[in-house]
XYZ file of C-alpha atoms in Angstrom:
355
model
C 114.158 131.317 129.380
C 111.973 131.442 126.272
C 108.311 130.817 127.054
C 106.244 128.573 124.809
C 103.407 131.120 124.830
C 105.780 133.769 123.465
C 106.879 131.440 120.676
C 103.276 130.711 119.703
C 102.412 134.412 119.740
C 105.400 135.215 117.519
C 104.431 132.524 115.019
C 100.824 133.672 114.967
C 102.100 137.120 114.013
C 103.387 135.583 110.782
C 100.467 135.388 108.358
C 99.616 132.367 106.238
C 99.250 133.731 102.677
C 96.455 131.278 101.885
C 94.125 131.544 104.885
C 95.165 134.960 106.147
C 95.514 133.565 109.654
C 98.594 133.190 111.871
C 100.735 130.113 111.290
C 99.638 128.349 114.484
C 95.973 129.226 114.004
C 96.183 127.976 110.419
C 97.490 124.591 111.616
C 100.787 124.862 109.730
C 103.080 124.519 112.751
C 103.877 120.857 113.354
C 106.083 119.233 116.021
C 106.831 122.487 117.863
C 109.710 122.068 120.314
C 110.622 124.885 122.725
C 113.686 124.816 124.975
C 115.409 127.278 127.253
C 116.984 129.220 124.401
C 115.761 127.463 121.289
C 112.706 126.575 119.241
C 112.025 124.467 116.195
C 109.118 123.152 114.187
C 108.111 121.865 110.775
C 106.098 124.082 108.451
C 104.006 121.529 106.584
C 102.449 122.497 103.244
C 101.437 120.843 99.980
C 104.341 120.240 97.597
C 102.814 122.477 94.926
C 102.928 125.410 97.360
C 106.488 124.941 98.620
C 107.849 127.955 96.710
C 105.061 130.166 98.040
C 105.903 129.264 101.621
C 109.687 129.632 101.435
C 109.446 133.360 102.379
C 107.000 132.408 105.140
C 109.577 130.028 106.593
C 112.156 132.826 106.531
C 109.709 135.194 108.229
C 108.983 132.609 110.934
C 112.704 132.136 111.584
C 113.179 135.907 111.845
C 110.222 136.254 114.221
C 111.606 133.577 116.546
C 115.157 134.931 116.456
C 113.800 138.322 117.527
C 112.511 136.903 120.821
C 114.618 137.818 123.879
C 116.861 134.961 124.939
C 116.388 133.024 121.702
C 119.712 131.805 120.306
C 118.837 128.715 118.263
C 116.022 128.465 115.737
C 115.144 125.720 113.270
C 112.200 125.947 110.870
C 112.017 123.091 108.390
C 109.718 123.492 105.391
C 108.158 120.109 104.613
C 106.291 119.705 101.345
C 103.941 116.741 101.045
C 102.116 115.770 97.873
C 98.361 115.425 98.317
C 97.120 112.023 97.091
C 94.662 112.048 94.228
C 91.098 110.988 94.894
C 90.269 107.306 94.342
C 87.085 105.273 94.675
C 86.574 104.230 98.288
C 86.059 100.591 97.317
C 89.409 100.449 95.541
C 91.505 102.126 98.228
C 92.431 99.101 100.343
C 93.250 96.769 97.474
C 95.289 99.430 95.672
C 97.290 100.193 98.823
C 97.947 96.503 99.410
C 99.209 96.066 95.852
C 101.454 99.137 96.062
C 103.051 98.020 99.335
C 104.092 94.691 97.871
C 105.346 96.031 94.560
C 109.066 96.796 94.156
C 109.592 100.531 93.655
C 112.303 101.964 91.451
C 114.420 104.700 93.015
C 113.090 108.208 92.393
C 115.772 110.551 91.030
C 116.751 113.400 93.332
C 119.686 115.635 94.063
C 122.768 113.816 95.266
C 124.489 115.626 98.141
C 126.761 118.185 96.524
C 130.488 117.386 96.481
C 130.066 113.921 98.015
C 131.782 111.018 96.229
C 130.063 108.092 97.989
C 126.999 107.665 100.225
C 126.984 104.618 102.504
C 123.922 103.637 104.554
C 124.240 101.749 107.835
C 120.977 99.962 108.561
C 119.305 97.378 110.765
C 115.927 95.791 110.661
C 115.715 95.910 114.450
C 116.475 98.531 117.070
C 118.905 97.894 119.910
C 121.546 96.052 117.901
C 124.137 98.834 118.127
C 123.644 100.215 114.634
C 124.469 103.815 115.598
C 127.561 102.718 117.512
C 128.742 100.816 114.449
C 127.975 103.758 112.139
C 129.951 106.265 114.218
C 132.946 103.988 114.733
C 132.939 102.897 111.107
C 132.980 106.545 110.042
C 135.895 107.196 112.400
C 137.749 104.132 111.100
C 137.304 105.341 107.509
C 138.595 108.779 108.514
C 141.628 107.121 110.136
C 142.491 105.819 106.654
C 142.958 109.420 105.529
C 139.533 109.824 103.955
C 137.297 112.878 104.299
C 134.216 111.496 106.071
C 130.829 112.835 107.136
C 128.155 111.145 109.227
C 124.435 111.930 109.174
C 122.227 110.762 112.032
C 118.948 110.003 110.233
C 117.315 108.411 113.283
C 114.802 111.221 113.843
C 113.057 109.655 116.835
C 116.180 108.480 118.655
C 119.175 110.581 117.617
C 122.343 109.443 119.386
C 125.099 111.052 117.311
C 125.467 114.155 119.543
C 126.161 111.971 122.589
C 128.496 109.593 120.786
C 130.573 112.403 119.279
C 130.320 114.785 122.220
C 128.779 117.639 120.221
C 125.894 120.010 120.908
C 124.367 123.237 119.681
C 122.460 124.144 116.564
C 124.606 124.202 113.420
C 125.325 127.475 111.670
C 123.772 128.497 108.363
C 125.841 130.140 105.629
C 124.521 131.172 102.222
C 121.461 128.978 102.653
C 123.452 125.862 103.582
C 123.813 124.031 106.888
C 127.372 123.987 108.211
C 127.959 120.599 109.875
C 129.680 120.223 113.219
C 133.228 118.884 113.257
C 134.333 116.310 115.780
C 137.129 113.724 115.851
C 137.957 114.368 112.215
C 134.337 113.917 111.095
C 131.693 116.265 109.722
C 128.457 115.535 111.569
C 124.789 116.472 111.379
C 121.827 115.226 113.424
C 118.295 116.335 114.197
C 119.397 115.885 117.801
C 121.459 119.069 117.393
C 118.252 121.046 116.858
C 116.525 120.010 120.083
C 117.288 119.214 123.702
C 118.204 115.624 124.559
C 114.925 115.027 126.416
C 112.659 116.514 123.729
C 110.400 114.175 121.778
C 110.135 114.643 118.016
C 106.399 114.329 117.402
C 106.548 114.125 113.619
C 104.564 112.065 111.165
C 106.415 109.999 108.581
C 106.366 112.510 105.683
C 107.579 115.307 107.967
C 110.453 113.228 109.279
C 111.379 112.094 105.770
C 111.452 115.638 104.456
C 113.540 116.866 107.378
C 116.146 114.162 106.819
C 116.202 114.785 103.058
C 116.866 118.462 103.710
C 119.699 117.716 106.123
C 121.165 115.292 103.607
C 121.049 117.569 100.559
C 121.328 121.044 102.110
C 124.302 120.424 104.401
C 127.681 121.634 103.137
C 129.407 118.263 103.352
C 132.171 119.101 100.930
C 133.386 121.713 98.488
C 134.384 121.649 94.847
C 138.046 121.858 95.775
C 137.744 119.297 98.580
C 134.822 116.913 98.156
C 133.756 114.541 100.880
C 135.018 111.029 100.163
C 132.162 109.231 101.891
C 129.022 110.175 103.808
C 127.890 107.547 106.321
C 124.132 107.708 106.895
C 122.871 106.123 110.110
C 119.371 105.024 109.089
C 116.555 104.521 111.608
C 115.912 100.886 112.547
C 113.197 99.043 110.682
C 111.798 99.188 107.161
C 109.189 101.914 107.461
C 108.296 105.157 105.739
C 111.395 107.156 106.686
C 113.766 104.436 105.535
C 111.900 103.844 102.284
C 111.798 107.547 101.405
C 115.509 108.007 102.024
C 116.483 104.874 100.142
C 114.273 105.682 97.160
C 115.179 109.342 96.862
C 118.868 109.271 97.747
C 121.441 107.780 95.374
C 123.104 105.290 97.723
C 126.313 103.516 96.739
C 125.577 100.662 99.102
C 124.337 99.606 102.510
C 125.768 97.769 105.479
C 123.350 95.822 107.692
C 124.090 95.430 111.403
C 122.667 92.541 113.424
C 123.297 90.694 116.640
C 123.777 86.905 116.364
C 120.356 85.767 117.605
C 117.539 84.803 115.252
C 115.121 87.537 116.364
C 117.570 90.151 115.053
C 118.605 88.168 111.975
C 114.987 87.874 110.837
C 114.738 91.663 110.752
C 118.110 91.902 109.020
C 116.672 89.744 106.247
C 113.795 92.204 105.866
C 116.228 95.102 105.585
C 118.165 93.253 102.869
C 114.914 92.581 101.000
C 114.061 96.273 101.109
C 117.432 97.207 99.610
C 116.988 94.573 96.918
C 113.586 95.978 95.920
C 114.937 99.474 95.394
C 118.171 98.446 93.705
C 120.636 99.349 96.455
C 123.468 96.813 96.864
C 123.955 95.271 100.308
C 127.715 95.507 100.774
C 127.674 93.120 103.691
C 126.525 92.131 107.176
C 128.245 92.999 110.435
C 127.691 90.915 113.553
C 127.649 93.173 116.607
C 127.755 92.171 120.298
C 129.238 88.837 119.345
C 130.213 86.595 122.257
C 128.927 84.356 125.017
C 125.920 86.537 125.922
C 124.178 86.677 122.520
C 126.134 83.914 120.792
C 128.292 84.195 117.702
C 128.280 83.162 114.061
C 124.624 83.906 113.329
C 125.266 86.877 111.050
C 128.034 85.080 109.183
C 125.724 82.162 108.446
C 122.945 84.565 107.430
C 125.277 86.421 105.062
C 126.072 83.123 103.380
C 122.350 82.341 103.008
C 121.662 85.769 101.517
C 124.688 85.625 99.226
C 126.239 88.837 100.574
C 129.691 89.421 102.107
C 130.262 88.960 105.817
C 132.245 92.016 106.902
C 133.222 90.851 110.372
C 132.114 90.457 113.965
C 132.446 92.930 116.828
C 132.623 91.686 120.423
C 130.318 92.770 123.237
C 132.805 94.996 125.049
C 132.176 97.483 127.866
C 134.822 99.771 126.365
C 132.554 100.440 123.381
C 129.737 101.647 125.625
C 132.060 103.689 127.834
C 133.631 105.443 124.854
C 130.251 106.225 123.318
C 128.938 107.692 126.563
C 132.086 109.806 126.826
C 131.578 111.234 123.338
C 134.631 109.641 121.732
C 134.429 106.644 119.361
C 136.180 103.564 120.723
C 138.347 103.329 117.595
C 139.946 106.577 118.797
C 139.652 106.114 122.556
C 141.377 102.716 122.364
C 143.024 102.803 118.960
C 145.270 99.810 119.665
C 142.530 97.615 121.108
C 140.854 94.588 119.565
C 137.607 96.408 118.732
C 139.483 99.180 116.928
C 141.396 96.588 114.905
C 138.147 94.917 113.840
C 136.582 98.211 112.801
C 139.734 99.013 110.842
C 139.425 95.699 108.991
C 135.768 96.400 108.110
C 136.654 99.917 106.961
C 139.421 98.531 104.756
C 137.015 96.124 103.050
C 134.367 98.792 102.490
C 136.854 101.347 101.190
C 138.015 98.816 98.605
C 134.448 98.011 97.508
C 133.550 101.706 97.258
C 136.719 102.481 95.317
C 138.107 104.845 97.955
């Protein structure tokens, strides 16, 4: 078993080129996670110094891999721009104005060899967004499409459990090689840590990590591009979501909600966020529809917002059982009612996306 003290000592043997101190002593190691045979952390630097620290990241990876018993290492270089100085009296008012102002998307690299990028979002946690994302990806793949799924929920990654995958992905020629499961290409921060580890990352660190997984994963090739990448966004409308939406060319978003008003109110906020950054909402999906939470709320909300209603999915124990078993319900019970409804949603989205 790899000891945390040994990991820290190895990282402190790698020298920070600016301060001349070890990486831990220099305060550059953020969110360090150590498991039985693995370790990972974020190397946080200013954006202007990212190129300088790329060799340092490589040296840190090599130092950790050299430890006895170490089989899985992840060092993510996060580059954060330092804000310019502003008068103290103007800080609060300026921040308030910026938060309320619509922001245009910031150009960035689109994932290489990916035809379409589809975000699955929710304003509220606990509505089954990840379950919908995984099963929707599987339903699209069942139509003969080449599909990838990225678990962007840094603080609560569930993709490894739902697809029955584990283990750090391989790296080839500087690119991340995604796992393959049930006909899908999959990547999640949950593959870099143990299931019970907590990702103690600030917003910019989490955003940078997700951006790297999005753009540096080998989703497709020139000869066989990926038809669609399904991105399971974190719940809410916070920093991670905003960064991804602004910096990633999205072809559209699907919003998942349960029928009750407390979830629909947050779904409205998610739609507003997409509107502000120019990402089309392709429709709403009502999940867990039935006698427990009610039905029809998302359909009525879609009509109020002027967006398509993509369909409702019943509250069914089979969905939970399949997810816990690591096999999407659209595959575990391909002739069942839930699978049929996912297939109908996938058909509508494929048509809208031109797939």
